[in-house]
Coordinates of C-alpha atoms in Angstrom, one line a residue:
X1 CA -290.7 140.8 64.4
X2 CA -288.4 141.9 67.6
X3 CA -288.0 145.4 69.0
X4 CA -285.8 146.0 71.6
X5 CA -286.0 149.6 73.7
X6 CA -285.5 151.0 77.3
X7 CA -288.6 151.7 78.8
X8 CA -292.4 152.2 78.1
X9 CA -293.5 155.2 80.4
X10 CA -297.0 156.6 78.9
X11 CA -299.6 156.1 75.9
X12 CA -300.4 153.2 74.5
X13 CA -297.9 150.2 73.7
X14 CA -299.5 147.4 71.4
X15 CA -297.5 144.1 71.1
X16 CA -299.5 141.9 68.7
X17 CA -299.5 139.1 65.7
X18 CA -296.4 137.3 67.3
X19 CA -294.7 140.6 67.8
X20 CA -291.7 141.1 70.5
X21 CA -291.0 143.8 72.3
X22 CA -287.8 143.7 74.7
X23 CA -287.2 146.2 77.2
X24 CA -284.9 147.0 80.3
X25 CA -287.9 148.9 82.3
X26 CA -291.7 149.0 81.8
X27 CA -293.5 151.9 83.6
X28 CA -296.9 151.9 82.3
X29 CA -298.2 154.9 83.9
X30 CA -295.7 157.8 85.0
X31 CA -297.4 160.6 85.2
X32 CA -299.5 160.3 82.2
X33 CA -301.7 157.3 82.5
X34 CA -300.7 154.1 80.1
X35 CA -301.7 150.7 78.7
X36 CA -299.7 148.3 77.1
X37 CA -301.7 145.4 75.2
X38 CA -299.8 142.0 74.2
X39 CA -302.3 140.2 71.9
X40 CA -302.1 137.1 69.7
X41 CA -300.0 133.8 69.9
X42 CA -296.3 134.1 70.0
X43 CA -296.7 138.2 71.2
X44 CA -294.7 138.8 74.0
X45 CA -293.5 141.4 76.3
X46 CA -290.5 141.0 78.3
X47 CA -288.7 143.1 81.0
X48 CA -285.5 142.6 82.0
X49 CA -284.1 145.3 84.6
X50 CA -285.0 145.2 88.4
X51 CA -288.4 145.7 88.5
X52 CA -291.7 146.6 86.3
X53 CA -294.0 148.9 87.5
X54 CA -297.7 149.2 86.6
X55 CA -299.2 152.1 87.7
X56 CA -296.9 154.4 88.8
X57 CA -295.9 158.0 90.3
X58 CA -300.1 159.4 91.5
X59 CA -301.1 157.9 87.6
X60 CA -303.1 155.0 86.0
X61 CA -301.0 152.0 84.4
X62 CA -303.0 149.2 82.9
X63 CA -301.5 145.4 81.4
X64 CA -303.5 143.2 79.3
X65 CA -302.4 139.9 77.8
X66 CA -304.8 138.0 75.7
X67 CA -305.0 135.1 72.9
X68 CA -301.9 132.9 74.1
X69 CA -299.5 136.6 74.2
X70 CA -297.3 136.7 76.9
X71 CA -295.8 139.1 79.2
X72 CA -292.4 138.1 80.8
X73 CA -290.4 139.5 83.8
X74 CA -287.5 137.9 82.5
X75 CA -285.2 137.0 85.5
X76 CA -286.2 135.9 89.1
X77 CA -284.9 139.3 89.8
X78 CA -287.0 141.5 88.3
X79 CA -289.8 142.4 90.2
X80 CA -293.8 143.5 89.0
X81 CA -295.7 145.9 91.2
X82 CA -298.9 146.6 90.3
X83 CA -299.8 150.0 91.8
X84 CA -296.2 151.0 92.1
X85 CA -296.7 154.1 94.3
X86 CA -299.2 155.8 97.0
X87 CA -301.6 157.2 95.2
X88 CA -301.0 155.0 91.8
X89 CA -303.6 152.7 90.3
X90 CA -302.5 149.3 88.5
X91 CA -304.9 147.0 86.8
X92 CA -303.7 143.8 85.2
X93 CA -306.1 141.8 83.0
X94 CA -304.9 138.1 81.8
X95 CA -307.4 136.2 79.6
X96 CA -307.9 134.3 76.4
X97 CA -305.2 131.6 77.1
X98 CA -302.8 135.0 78.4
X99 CA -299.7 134.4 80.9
X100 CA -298.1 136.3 83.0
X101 CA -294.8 135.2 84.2
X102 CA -293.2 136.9 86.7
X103 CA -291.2 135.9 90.3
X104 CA -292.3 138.1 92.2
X105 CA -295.3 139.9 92.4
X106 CA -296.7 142.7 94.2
X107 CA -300.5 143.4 93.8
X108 CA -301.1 146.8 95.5
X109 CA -297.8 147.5 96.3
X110 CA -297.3 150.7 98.0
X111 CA -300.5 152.0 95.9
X112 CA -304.1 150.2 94.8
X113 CA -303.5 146.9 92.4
X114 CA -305.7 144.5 90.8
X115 CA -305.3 141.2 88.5
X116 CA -308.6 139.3 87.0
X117 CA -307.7 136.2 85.2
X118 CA -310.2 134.4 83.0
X119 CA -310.9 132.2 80.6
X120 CA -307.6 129.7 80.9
X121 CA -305.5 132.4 82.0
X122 CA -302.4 131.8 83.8
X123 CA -300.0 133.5 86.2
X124 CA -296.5 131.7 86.6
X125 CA -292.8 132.1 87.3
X126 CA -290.4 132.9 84.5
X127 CA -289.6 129.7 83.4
X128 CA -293.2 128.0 83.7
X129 CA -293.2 126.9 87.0
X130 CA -294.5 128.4 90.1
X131 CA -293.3 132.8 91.1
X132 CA -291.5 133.1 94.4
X133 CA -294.1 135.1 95.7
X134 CA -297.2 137.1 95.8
X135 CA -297.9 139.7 98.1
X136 CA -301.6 140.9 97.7
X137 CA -301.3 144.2 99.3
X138 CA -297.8 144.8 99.9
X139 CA -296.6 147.6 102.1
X140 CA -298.7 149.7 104.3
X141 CA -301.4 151.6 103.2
X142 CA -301.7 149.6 100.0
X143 CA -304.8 147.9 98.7
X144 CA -304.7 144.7 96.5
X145 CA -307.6 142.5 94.8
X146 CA -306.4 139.1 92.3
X147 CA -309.8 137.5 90.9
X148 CA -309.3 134.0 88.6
X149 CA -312.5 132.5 87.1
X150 CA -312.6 130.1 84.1
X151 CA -310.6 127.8 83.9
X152 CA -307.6 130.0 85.0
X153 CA -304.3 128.6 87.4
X154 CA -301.9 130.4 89.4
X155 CA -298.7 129.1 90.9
X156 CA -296.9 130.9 93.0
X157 CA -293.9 129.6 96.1
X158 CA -294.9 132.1 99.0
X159 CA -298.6 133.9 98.6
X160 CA -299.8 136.4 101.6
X161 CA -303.0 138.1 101.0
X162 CA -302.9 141.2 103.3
X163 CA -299.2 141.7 104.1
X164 CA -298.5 144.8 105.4
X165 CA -301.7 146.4 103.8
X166 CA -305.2 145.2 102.4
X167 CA -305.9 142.2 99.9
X168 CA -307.9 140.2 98.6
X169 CA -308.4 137.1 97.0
X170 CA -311.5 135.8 94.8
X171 CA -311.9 132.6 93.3
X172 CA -315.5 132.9 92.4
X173 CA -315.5 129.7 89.8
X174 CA -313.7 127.2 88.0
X175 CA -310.2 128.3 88.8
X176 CA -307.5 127.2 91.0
X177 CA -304.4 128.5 93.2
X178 CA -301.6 126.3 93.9
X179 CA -298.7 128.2 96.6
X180 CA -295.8 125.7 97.1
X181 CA -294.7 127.7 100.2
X182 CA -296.3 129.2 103.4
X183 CA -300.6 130.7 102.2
X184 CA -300.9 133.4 104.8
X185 CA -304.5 135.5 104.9
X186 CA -303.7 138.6 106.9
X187 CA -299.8 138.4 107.6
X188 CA -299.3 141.7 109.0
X189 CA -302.4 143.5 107.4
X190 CA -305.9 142.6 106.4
X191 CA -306.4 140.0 104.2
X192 CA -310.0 138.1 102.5
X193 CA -309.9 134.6 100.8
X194 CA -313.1 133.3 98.8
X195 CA -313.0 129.5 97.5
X196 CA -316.2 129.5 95.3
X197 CA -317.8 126.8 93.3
X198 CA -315.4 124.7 91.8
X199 CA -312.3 126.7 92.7
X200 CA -309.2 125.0 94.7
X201 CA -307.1 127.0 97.1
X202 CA -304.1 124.3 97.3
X203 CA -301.7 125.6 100.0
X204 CA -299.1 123.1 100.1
X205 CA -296.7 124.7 102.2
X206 CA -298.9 125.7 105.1
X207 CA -302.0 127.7 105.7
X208 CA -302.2 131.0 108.4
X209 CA -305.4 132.8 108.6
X210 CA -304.1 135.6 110.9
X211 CA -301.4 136.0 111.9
X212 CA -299.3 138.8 114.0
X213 CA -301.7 141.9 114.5
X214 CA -303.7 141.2 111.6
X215 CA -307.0 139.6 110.7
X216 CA -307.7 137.0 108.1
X217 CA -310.7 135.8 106.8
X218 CA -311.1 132.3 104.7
X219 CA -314.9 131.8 103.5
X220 CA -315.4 128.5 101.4
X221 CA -318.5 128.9 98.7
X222 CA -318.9 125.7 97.4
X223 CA -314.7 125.4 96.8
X224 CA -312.4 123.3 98.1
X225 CA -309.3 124.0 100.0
X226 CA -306.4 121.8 100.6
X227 CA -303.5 121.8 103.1
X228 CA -300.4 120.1 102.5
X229 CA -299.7 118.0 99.4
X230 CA -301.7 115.3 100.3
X231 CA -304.0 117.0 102.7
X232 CA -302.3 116.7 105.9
X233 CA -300.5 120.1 106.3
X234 CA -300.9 122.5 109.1
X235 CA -303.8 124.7 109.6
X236 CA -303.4 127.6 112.2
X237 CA -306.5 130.3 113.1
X238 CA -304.5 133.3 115.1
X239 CA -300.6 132.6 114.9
X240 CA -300.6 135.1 117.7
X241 CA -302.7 136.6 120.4
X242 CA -302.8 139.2 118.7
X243 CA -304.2 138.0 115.2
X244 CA -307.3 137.1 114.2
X245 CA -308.5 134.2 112.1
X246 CA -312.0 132.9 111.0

């Protein structure tokens, strides 16, 4: 079955046994803290205004997509932020064969954000190819983790971990990150980058570890990282002499 309405702003939203739910806005969290749950195969959720907001407004907002559901920012201009606002908490969970497709993603976005991705998980763009962005910790002042283990794959054009505030990203096992455009760790923030046991970090557009006033930090547990497409992209430690990069 299909619903369609214009927003989902507190309580408890379940989208399950191939269920749809269409709506202009999702606010999980505003005010009153919120979960929305897409379960099952063929369940999705889709949003289809300017932006989706988990975690929102001081308040707790939570997303999880599990057993092949879906959740969909529709258009490559609608937005998620996860941690909407200062003093919001967002926490995404994507597992089970779950997707998330989105264009552009915020992870901590003026607030404090987290994804985990397991077990064949996957985060893409709209229409099943890689978002236009991630920013793990957006704006200043914000703090944002992304974790994928088992089996899990993100694709994403730009990726900065640490923009303007703190991020983090963790690829403890068996999981792997493809960014088709510039991989910057600590653009104008702080940002972390582990690569654990069987994990790929493929940045084929480029890697920056530090960059502007910022420090970046890449450690490499057992993973492997790749620049460039075939291996032979650039690699720059402290774009500026200001930035810090190890």
């Amino acid at each position: 079955g299909g619903f369609s309405g214009s927003s989902v702003t507190s309580g408890t939203l379940s989208v399950v046994e191939g269920g749809a739910f269409t709506t202009g806005l999702v606010v999980s969290g505003n005010g009153v803290p919120a979960s929305v749950v897409v379960d099952g195969a063929g369940s999705r959720l889709i949003a289809r205004q300017s932006f989706a907001q988990i975690g929102y407004e001081g308040t707790q907002g939570t997303l999880e997509v599990r057993n092949q559901g879906q959740f969909l920012c529709d258009t490559s201009t609608t937005s998620l932020r996860i941690g909407g606002q200062a003093g919001s908490t967002g926490g995404v969970k994507i597992h089970s064969f779950g997707e998330l497709r989105a264009d552009r993603i915020s992870v901590g976005y003026q607030g404090q954000g987290s994804i985990e991705v397991d077990n064949m998980g996957k985060i893409l763009g709209p229409t099943g190819g890689a978002a236009a962005s991630m920013f793990i910790g957006d704006q200043p002042g914000s703090r944002g983790f992304v974790k994928l283990s088992g089996l899990s794959e993100m694709k994403v054009g730009e990726l900065r971990v640490g923009s303007l505030g703190s991020g983090e990203l963790s690829l403890p096992l068996s999981s792997t990150v493809t960014a088709t455009g510039p991989t910057i760790i600590g653009h104008s923030g702080s940002g972390f980058v582990t690569v654990g046991p069987l994990s790929n970090l493929r940045a084929d557009g480029g890697l920056t570890v530090g960059h502007n006033t910022s420090s970046g930090h890449l450690k490499l547990n057992g993973g492997l990282v790749r620049v460039g497409p075939s291996g032979e992209g650039p690699l720059v430690l402290g774009e500026t002499t200001y930035g810090t990069g190890t």
